Coordinates of C-alpha atoms and ligand atoms in Angstrom, one line a residue:
X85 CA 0.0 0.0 0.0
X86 CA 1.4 3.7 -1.1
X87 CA 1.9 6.1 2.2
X88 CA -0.8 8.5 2.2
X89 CA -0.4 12.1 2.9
X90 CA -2.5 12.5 6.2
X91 CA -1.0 14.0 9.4
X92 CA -1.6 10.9 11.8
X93 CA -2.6 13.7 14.4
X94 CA -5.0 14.7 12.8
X95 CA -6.4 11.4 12.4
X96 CA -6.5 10.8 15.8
X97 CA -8.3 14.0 16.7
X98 CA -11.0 12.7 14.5
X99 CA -11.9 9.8 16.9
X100 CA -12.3 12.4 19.5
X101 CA -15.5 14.8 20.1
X102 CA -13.3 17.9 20.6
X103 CA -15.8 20.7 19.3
X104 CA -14.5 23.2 16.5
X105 CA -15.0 26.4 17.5
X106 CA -17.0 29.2 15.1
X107 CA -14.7 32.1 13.5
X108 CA -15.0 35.9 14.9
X109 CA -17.6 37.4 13.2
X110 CA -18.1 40.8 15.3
X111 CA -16.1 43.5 16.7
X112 CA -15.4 43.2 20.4
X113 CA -13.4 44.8 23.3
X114 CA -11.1 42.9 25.6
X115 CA -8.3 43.6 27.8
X116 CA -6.1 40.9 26.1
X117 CA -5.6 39.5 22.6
X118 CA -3.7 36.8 21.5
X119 CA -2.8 36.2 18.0
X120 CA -2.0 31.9 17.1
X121 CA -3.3 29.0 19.4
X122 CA -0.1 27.0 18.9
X123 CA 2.1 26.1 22.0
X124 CA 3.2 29.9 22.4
X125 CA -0.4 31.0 22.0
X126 CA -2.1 28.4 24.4
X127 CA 0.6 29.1 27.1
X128 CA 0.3 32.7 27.0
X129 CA -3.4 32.7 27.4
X130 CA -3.1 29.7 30.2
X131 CA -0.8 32.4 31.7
X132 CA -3.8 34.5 32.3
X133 CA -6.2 32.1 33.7
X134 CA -7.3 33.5 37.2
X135 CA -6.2 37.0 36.4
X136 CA -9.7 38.4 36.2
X137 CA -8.8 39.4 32.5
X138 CA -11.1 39.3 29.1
X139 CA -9.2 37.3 27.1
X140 CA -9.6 36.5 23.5
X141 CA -7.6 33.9 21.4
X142 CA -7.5 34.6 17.8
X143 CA -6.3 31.4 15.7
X144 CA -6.7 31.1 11.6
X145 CA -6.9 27.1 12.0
X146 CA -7.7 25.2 14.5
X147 CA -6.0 25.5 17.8
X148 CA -2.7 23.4 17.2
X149 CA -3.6 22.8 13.9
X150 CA -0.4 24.4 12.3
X151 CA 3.1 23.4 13.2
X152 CA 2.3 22.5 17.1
X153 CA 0.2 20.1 15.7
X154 CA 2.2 18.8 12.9
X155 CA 5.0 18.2 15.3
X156 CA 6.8 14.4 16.4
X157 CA 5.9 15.7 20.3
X158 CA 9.3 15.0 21.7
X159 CA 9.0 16.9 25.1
X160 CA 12.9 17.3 25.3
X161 CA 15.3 20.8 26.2
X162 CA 17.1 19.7 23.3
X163 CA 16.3 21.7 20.0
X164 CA 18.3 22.8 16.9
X165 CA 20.7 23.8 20.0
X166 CA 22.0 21.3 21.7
X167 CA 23.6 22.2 25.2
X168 CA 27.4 21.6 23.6
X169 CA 26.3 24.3 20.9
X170 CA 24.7 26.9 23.6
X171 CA 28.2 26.2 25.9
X172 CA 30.3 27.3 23.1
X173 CA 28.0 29.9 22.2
X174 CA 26.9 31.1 25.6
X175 CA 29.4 30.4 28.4
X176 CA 28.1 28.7 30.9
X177 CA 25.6 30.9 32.6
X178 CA 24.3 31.5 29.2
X179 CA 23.7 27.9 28.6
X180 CA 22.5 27.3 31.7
X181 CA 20.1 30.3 31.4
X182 CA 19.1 28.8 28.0
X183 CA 18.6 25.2 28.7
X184 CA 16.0 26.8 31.8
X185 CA 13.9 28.2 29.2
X186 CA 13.6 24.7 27.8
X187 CA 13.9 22.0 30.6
X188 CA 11.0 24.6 32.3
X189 CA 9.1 24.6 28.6
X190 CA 9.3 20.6 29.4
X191 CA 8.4 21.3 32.6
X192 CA 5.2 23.2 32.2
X193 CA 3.5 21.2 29.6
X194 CA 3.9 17.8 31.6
X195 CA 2.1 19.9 34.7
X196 CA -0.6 21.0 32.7
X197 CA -1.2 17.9 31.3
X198 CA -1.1 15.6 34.3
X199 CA -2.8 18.1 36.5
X200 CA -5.3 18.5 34.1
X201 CA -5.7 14.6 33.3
X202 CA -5.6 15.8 29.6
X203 CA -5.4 12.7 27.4
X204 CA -2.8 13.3 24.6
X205 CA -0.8 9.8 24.5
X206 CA 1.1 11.0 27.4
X207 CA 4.3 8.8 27.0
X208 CA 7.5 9.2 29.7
X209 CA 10.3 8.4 27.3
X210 CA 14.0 8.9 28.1
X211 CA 16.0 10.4 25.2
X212 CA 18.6 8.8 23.4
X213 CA 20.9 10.7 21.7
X214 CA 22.8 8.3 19.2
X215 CA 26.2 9.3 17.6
X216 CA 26.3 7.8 13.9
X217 CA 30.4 6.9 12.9
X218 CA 33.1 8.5 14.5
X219 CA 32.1 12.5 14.6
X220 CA 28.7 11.2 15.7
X221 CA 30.7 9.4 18.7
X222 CA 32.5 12.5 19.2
X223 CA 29.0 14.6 19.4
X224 CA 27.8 12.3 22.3
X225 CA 30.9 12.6 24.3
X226 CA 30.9 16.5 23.9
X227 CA 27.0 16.4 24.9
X228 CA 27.7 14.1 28.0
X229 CA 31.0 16.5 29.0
X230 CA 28.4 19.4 28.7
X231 CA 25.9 18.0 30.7
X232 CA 28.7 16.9 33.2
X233 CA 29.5 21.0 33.3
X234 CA 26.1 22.1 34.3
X235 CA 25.6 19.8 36.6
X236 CA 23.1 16.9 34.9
X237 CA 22.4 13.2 35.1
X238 CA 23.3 11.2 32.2
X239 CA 24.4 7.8 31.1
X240 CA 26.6 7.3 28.2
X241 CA 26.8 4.2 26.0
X242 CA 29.3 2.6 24.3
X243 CA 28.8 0.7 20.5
X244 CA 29.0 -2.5 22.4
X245 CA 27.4 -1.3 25.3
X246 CA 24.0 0.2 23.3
X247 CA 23.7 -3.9 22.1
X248 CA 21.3 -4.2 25.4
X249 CA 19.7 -1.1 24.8
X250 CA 18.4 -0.7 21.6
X251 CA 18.5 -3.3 18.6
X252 CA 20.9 -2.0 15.8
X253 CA 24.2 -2.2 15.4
X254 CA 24.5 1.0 13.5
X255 CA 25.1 3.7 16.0
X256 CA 28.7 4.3 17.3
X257 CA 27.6 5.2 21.3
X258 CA 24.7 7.1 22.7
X259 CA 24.0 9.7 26.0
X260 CA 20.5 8.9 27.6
X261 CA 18.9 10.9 30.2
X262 CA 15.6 11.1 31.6
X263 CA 12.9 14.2 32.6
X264 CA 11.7 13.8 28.6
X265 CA 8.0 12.6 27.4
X266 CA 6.2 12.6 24.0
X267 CA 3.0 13.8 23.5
X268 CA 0.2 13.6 20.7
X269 CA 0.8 17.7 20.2
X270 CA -2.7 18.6 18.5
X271 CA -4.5 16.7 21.0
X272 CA -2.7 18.6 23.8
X273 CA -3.5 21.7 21.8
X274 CA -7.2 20.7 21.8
X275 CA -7.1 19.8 25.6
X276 CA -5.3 23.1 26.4
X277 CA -8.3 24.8 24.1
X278 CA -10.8 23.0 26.4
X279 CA -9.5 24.0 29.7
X280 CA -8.9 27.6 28.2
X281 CA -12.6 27.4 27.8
X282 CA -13.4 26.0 30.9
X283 CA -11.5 28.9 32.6
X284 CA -13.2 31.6 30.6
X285 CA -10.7 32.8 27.7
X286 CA -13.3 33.0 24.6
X287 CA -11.4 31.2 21.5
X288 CA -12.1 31.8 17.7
X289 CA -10.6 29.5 15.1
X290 CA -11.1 29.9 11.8
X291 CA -9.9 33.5 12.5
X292 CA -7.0 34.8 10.8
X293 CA -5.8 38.0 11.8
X294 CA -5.1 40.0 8.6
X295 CA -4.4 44.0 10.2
X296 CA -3.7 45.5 13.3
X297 CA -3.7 49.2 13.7
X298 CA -3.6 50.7 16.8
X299 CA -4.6 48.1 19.4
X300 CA -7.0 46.3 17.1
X301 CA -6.5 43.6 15.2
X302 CA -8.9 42.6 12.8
X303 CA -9.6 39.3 10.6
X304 CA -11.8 39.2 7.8
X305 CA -15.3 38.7 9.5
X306 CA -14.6 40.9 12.9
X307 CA -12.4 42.9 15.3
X308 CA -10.6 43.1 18.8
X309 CA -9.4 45.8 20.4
X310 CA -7.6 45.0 23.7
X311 CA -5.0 46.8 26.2
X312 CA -2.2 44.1 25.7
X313 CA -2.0 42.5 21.9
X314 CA 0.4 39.5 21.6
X315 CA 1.5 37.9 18.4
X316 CA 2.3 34.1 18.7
X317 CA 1.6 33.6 15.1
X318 CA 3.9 31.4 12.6
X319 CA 4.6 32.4 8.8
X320 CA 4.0 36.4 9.6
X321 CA 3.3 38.6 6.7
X322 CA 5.5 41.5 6.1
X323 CA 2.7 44.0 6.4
X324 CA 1.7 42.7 10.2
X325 CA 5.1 43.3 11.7
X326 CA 8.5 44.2 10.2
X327 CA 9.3 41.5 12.8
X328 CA 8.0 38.7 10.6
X329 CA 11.6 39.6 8.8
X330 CA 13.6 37.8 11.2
X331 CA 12.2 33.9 10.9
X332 CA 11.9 32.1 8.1
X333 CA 11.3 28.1 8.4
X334 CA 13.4 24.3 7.9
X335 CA 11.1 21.2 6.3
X336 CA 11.1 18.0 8.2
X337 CA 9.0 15.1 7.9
X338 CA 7.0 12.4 10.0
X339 CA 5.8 9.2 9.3
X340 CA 3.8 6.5 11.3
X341 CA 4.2 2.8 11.1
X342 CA 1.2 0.2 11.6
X343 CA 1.8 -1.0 15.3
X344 CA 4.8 -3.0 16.1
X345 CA 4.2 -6.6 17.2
X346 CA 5.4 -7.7 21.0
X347 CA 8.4 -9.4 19.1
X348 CA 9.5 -6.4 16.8
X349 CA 8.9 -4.1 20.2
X350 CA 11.4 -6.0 22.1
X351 CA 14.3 -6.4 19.2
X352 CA 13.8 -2.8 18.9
X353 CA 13.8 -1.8 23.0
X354 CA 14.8 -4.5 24.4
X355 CA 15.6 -2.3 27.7
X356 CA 12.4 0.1 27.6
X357 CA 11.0 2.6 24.8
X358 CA 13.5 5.4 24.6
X359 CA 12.7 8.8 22.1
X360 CA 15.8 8.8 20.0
X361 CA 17.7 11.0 16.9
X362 CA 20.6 10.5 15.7
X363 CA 23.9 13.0 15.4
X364 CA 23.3 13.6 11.3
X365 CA 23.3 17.5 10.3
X366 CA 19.6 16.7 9.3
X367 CA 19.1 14.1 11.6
X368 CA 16.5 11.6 12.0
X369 CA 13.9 10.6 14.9
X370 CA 11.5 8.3 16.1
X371 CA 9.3 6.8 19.1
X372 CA 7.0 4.8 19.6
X373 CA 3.3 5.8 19.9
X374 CA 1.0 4.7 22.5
X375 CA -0.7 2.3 20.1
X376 CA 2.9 0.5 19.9
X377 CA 2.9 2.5 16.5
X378 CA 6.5 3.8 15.0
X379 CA 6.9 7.4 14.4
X380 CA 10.1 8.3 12.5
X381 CA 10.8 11.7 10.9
X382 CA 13.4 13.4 8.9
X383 CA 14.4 14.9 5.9
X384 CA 17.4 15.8 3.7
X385 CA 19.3 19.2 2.8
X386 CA 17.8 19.9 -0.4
X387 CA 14.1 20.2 0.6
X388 CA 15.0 21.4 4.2
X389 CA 14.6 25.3 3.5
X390 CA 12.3 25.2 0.8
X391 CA 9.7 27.9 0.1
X392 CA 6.8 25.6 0.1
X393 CA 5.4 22.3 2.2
X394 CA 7.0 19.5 -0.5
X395 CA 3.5 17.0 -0.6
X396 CA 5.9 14.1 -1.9
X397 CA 6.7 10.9 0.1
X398 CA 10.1 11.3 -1.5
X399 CA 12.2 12.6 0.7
X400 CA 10.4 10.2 3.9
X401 CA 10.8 7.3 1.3
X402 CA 14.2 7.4 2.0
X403 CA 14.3 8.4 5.2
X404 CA 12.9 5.2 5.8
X405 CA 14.8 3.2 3.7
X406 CA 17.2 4.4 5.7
X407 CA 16.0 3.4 9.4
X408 CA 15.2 0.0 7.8
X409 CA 19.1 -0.2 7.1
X410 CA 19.7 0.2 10.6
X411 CA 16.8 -1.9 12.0
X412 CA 16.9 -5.1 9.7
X413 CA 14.2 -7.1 11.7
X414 CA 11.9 -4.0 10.7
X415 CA 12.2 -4.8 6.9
X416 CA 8.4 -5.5 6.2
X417 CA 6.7 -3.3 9.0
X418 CA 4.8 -0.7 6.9
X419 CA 4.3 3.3 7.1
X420 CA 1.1 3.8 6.3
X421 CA 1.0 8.0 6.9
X422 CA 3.1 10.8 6.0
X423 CA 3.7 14.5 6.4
X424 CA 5.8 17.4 5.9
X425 CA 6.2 20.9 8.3
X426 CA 7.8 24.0 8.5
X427 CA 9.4 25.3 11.4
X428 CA 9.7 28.7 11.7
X429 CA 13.1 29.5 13.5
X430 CA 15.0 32.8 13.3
X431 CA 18.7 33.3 11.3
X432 CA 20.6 32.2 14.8
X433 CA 18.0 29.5 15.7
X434 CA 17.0 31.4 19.2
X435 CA 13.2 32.5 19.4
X436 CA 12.9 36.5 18.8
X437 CA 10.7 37.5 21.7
X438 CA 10.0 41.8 21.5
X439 CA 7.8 44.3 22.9
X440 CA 7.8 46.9 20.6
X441 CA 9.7 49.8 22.4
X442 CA 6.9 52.3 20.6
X443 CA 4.1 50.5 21.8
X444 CA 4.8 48.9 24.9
X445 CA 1.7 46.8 24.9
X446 CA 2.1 45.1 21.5
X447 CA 4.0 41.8 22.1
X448 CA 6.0 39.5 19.4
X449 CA 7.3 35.4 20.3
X450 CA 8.2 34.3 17.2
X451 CA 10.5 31.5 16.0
X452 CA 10.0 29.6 18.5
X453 CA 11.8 26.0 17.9
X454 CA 10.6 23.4 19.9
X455 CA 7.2 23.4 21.7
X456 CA 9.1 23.7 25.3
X457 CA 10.4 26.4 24.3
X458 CA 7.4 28.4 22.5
X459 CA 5.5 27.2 25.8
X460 CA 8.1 29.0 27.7
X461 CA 8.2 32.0 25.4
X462 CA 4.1 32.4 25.4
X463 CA 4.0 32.2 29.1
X464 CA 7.0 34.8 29.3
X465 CA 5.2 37.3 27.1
X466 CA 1.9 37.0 29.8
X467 CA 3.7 37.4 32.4
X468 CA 5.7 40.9 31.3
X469 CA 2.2 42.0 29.1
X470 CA 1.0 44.2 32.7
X471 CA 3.5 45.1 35.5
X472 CA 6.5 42.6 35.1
X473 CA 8.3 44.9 38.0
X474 CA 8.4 41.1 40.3
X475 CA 9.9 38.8 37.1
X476 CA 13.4 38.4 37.6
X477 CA 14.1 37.1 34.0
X478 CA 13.8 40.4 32.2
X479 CA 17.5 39.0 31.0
X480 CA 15.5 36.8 28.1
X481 CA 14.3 40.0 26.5
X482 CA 18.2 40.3 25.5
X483 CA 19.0 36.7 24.4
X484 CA 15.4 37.0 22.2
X485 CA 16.0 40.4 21.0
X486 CA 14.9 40.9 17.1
X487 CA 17.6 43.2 16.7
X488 CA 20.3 40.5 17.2
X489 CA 24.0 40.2 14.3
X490 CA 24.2 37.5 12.3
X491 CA 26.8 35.9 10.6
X492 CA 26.0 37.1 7.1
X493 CA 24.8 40.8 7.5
X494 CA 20.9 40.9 6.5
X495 CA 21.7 43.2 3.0
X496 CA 23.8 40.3 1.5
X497 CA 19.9 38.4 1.7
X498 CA 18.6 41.0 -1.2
X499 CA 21.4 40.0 -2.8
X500 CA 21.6 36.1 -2.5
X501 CA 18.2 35.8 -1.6
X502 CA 16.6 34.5 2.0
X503 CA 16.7 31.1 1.6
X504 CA 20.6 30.5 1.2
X505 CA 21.6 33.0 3.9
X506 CA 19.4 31.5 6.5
X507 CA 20.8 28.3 5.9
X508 CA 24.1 29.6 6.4
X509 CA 23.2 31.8 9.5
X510 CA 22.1 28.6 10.7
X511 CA 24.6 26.5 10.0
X512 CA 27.0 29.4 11.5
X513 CA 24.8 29.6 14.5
X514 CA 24.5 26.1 15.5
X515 CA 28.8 24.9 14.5
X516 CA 30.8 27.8 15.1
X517 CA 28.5 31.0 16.6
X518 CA 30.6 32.7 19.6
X519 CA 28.1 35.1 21.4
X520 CA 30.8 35.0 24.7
X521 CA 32.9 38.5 25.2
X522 CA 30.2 40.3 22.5
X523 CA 28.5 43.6 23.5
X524 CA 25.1 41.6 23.4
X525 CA 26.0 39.2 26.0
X526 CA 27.5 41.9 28.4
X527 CA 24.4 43.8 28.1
X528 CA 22.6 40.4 29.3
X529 CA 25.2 39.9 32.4
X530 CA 24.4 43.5 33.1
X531 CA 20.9 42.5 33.2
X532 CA 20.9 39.9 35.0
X533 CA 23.3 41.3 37.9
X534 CA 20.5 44.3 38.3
X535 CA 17.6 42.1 38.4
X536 CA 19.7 40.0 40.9
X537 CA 20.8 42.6 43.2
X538 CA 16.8 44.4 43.0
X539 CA 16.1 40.5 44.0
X540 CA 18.0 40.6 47.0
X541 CA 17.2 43.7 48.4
Ligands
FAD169 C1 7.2 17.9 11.4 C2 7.6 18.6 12.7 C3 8.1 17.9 13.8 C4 8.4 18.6 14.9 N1 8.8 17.8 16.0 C5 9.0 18.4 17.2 C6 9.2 17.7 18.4 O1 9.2 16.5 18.3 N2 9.4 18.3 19.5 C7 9.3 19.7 19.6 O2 9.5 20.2 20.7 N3 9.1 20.4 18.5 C8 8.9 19.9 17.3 N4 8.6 20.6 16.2 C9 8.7 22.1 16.3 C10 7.5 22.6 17.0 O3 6.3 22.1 16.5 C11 7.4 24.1 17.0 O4 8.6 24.7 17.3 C12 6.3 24.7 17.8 O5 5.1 24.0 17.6 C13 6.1 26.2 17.6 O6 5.0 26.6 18.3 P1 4.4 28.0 18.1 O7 3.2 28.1 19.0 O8 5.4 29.0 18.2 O9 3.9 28.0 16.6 P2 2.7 27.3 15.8 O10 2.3 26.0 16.4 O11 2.9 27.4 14.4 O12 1.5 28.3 16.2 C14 1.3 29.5 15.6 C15 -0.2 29.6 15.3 O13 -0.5 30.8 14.7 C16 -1.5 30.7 13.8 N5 -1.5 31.9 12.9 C17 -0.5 32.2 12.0 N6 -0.9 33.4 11.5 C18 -2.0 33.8 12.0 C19 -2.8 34.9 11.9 N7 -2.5 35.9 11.0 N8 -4.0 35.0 12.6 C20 -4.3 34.0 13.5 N9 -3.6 32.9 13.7 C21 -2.4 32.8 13.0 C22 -1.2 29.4 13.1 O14 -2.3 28.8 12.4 C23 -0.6 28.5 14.2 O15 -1.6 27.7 14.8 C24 8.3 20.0 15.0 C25 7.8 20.7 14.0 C26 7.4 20.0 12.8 C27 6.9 20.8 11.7

């Protein structure tokens, strides 16, 4: 049977009765809005639950149903960044600061979703971080020394020593560490929609904000004019924020297997279910599902920063061929569903998260790679959107800043065009970026040693 081009999420929202919510279809007054009901958008408006607020969540699909819910669900800190990349970029209070955003991104999306009992395949799955050939050896052991300097947990495998962990000979060692989960992302998106709900934020979908002037925003049925207006919208137009400049997106692809027999399972795990990816520059990853299904994703260099989605099995065809070299005893189990997504990301692969200096109450998270961290950034904007004087992380609004340098200056993009300098800036940002000793990073220890000393008053 051919793969068919159906996100598997969205097939398993369908056997839920999760109501879609009507579009905006009149002009209305609130004291927050928020633009995009992916993981930014939901944890910014779960930020203001209890505040005695009116809040109103504006979203052009349905909640999730962009690249949250397109998205593998690994709950894990690790990103495009890994921890070795932020340490040589960042020092280590940097990286440390960093890797907070995201271990707390993990942190706050496993609360909400055990304390709200929301069911969206809620898996605890260690990571497994597997070096392919030598360099890919050498990639574990700088992650595990890393980890080592900040202080975290970890167990590292050797070639011979993975044999008991997981059945293929192909990977040269591997770092595994726990406080990781995956997650059926549009069906926590939905759940976080309900409780939203429940708590009285009014929701739209089908509500795609096309202008904003002033402190309304209007789609193409209605309006809302609010006190505090935050965009946590992906694939920006130009002429809604200059900001939509800084992020453009990379293409990856899933695909999900029929279920795994108990046999398959246990060549494949034989010492528990692990989420895993491997140390290739465009890297592949899978997990299994709940239903004992196979998730694997991936993609290749050609197709990762193209304009468009690519609806082609292509590029997962080989992806797959691929695992199946690595995982003989896997030869005949079957994908059955595929699909590509963009994720939007910014030249240096950090979120940009702005207030716009003009108009103070007219927020931007954008970027955001990695639903820990867009849950972190969301619930960051709420929380500096009215008097932020008690936060002690103002020091974020420096890492994020939209106005940050780049490794190719922004004019040679007119020239070359966006796609090929982002993949460069990219490439620069995550092998060989130093952000230690620059003015931005003083500016952030200054910061931080203000918002610290004001702390211990
Ligand atoms: C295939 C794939 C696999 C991935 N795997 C993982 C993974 O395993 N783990 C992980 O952590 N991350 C993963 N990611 C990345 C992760 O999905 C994103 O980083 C994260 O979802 C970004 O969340 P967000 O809220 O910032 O953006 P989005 O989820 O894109 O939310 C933005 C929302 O804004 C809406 N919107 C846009 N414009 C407007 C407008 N004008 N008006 C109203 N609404 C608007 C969109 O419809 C969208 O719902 C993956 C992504 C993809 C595509």
């Amino acid at each position: 049977m051919p793969i068919k081009l159906q996100n598997w999420w969205f097939t398993t929202l369908l056997g839920t009765e999760e109501a879609i919510l009507p579009p905006l279809e009149k002009d209305i007054e609130a004291d927050v809005v928020i633009v995009g009901a992916g993981a930014a958008g939901l944890s910014a408006a779960y930020g203001f639950i209890g505040k005695g607020l009116k809040v109103v969540l504006l979203e052009k699909n349905i909640c999730g149903g962009d690249t949250s819910g397109k998205s593998a669900g690994f709950l894990t800190p690790d990103s495009e960044l890994e921890l070795s990349q932020l340490l040589r970029r960042f020092g280590i209070t940097g990286a440390a600061d960093l890797w907070h955003v995201a271990t707390s991104g993990v942190e706050m999306m496993k609360e909400r979703i055990q304390k709200h009992g929301m069911e969206c395949d809620f898996q605890v799955q260690d990571s497994l971080y597997l070096g392919l050939e030598k360099s890919g050896w050498e990639a574990v052991q700088e992650e595990v020394a890393s980890r080592k300097l900040l202080g975290f947990d970890q167990i590292l495998y050797t070639k011979e020593q993975l044999k008991g962990i997981i059945g293929s000979d192909a990977y040269s060692g591997a770092v595994r560490y726990a406080g990781t989960y995956g997650v059926d992302a549009l069906l926590f998106c939905q759940g976080m929609k309900k409780l939203l709900l429940e708590n009285s934020i009014q929701i739209y979908e089908s509500s795609e904000v096309e202008k904003i002037e002033d402190h309304k925003v209007s789609t193409h049925l209605g309006s809302v004019k609010a006190g505090q207006v935050i965009f946590c919208a992906d694939k920006l137009q130009t002429q809604l924020t200059h900001f939509a400049n800084n992020v453009y997106h990379a293409q990856t692809f899933l695909s999900v297997s029929e279920p795994l027999g108990d046999k398959e399972l246990n060549q494949m795990f034989p010492n528990g279910r692990f989420q895993c990816w491997d140390s290739d520059v465009v890297y592949s990853y899978f997990r299994l599902l709940g239903t004992d299904r196979l998730l694997l994703g991936g993609g290749d260099m050609r197709t990762t920063f193209s304009a468009n989605d690519l609806n082609s099995s292509r590029v997962i065809e080989h992806v797959i061929k691929k695992f199946k070299e690595k995982f003989p005893m896997l030869q005949d189990l079957e994908f059955v569903q595929y699909w590509p997504g963009r994720i939007d990301c910014t030249r240096d692969l950090l979120p940009t998260v702005a207030r716009e200096e003009s108009q103070p109450w007219l927020h931007f998270v954008l970027g955001c790679v990695g639903l820990p961290w867009a849950t972190f950034c969301g619930d960051f904007a709420a929380r500096h959107a009215y008097d932020d004087s008690a936060c002690d992380d103002h020091h974020y609004y420096e890492y994020f800043r939209p106005d940050r340098e780049f490794f190719v200056p922004l004019w040679l993009e007119k020239i070359l065009g966006k796609q090929l300098v982002f993949s460069i800036n990219n490439g620069w940002a995550k092998y060989y970026q130093k952000d230690v000793n620059t003015e931005a990073t003083r500016q952030i220890t200054r910061r931080r040693e203000a918002e610290n000393a004001r702390h211990n008053q």
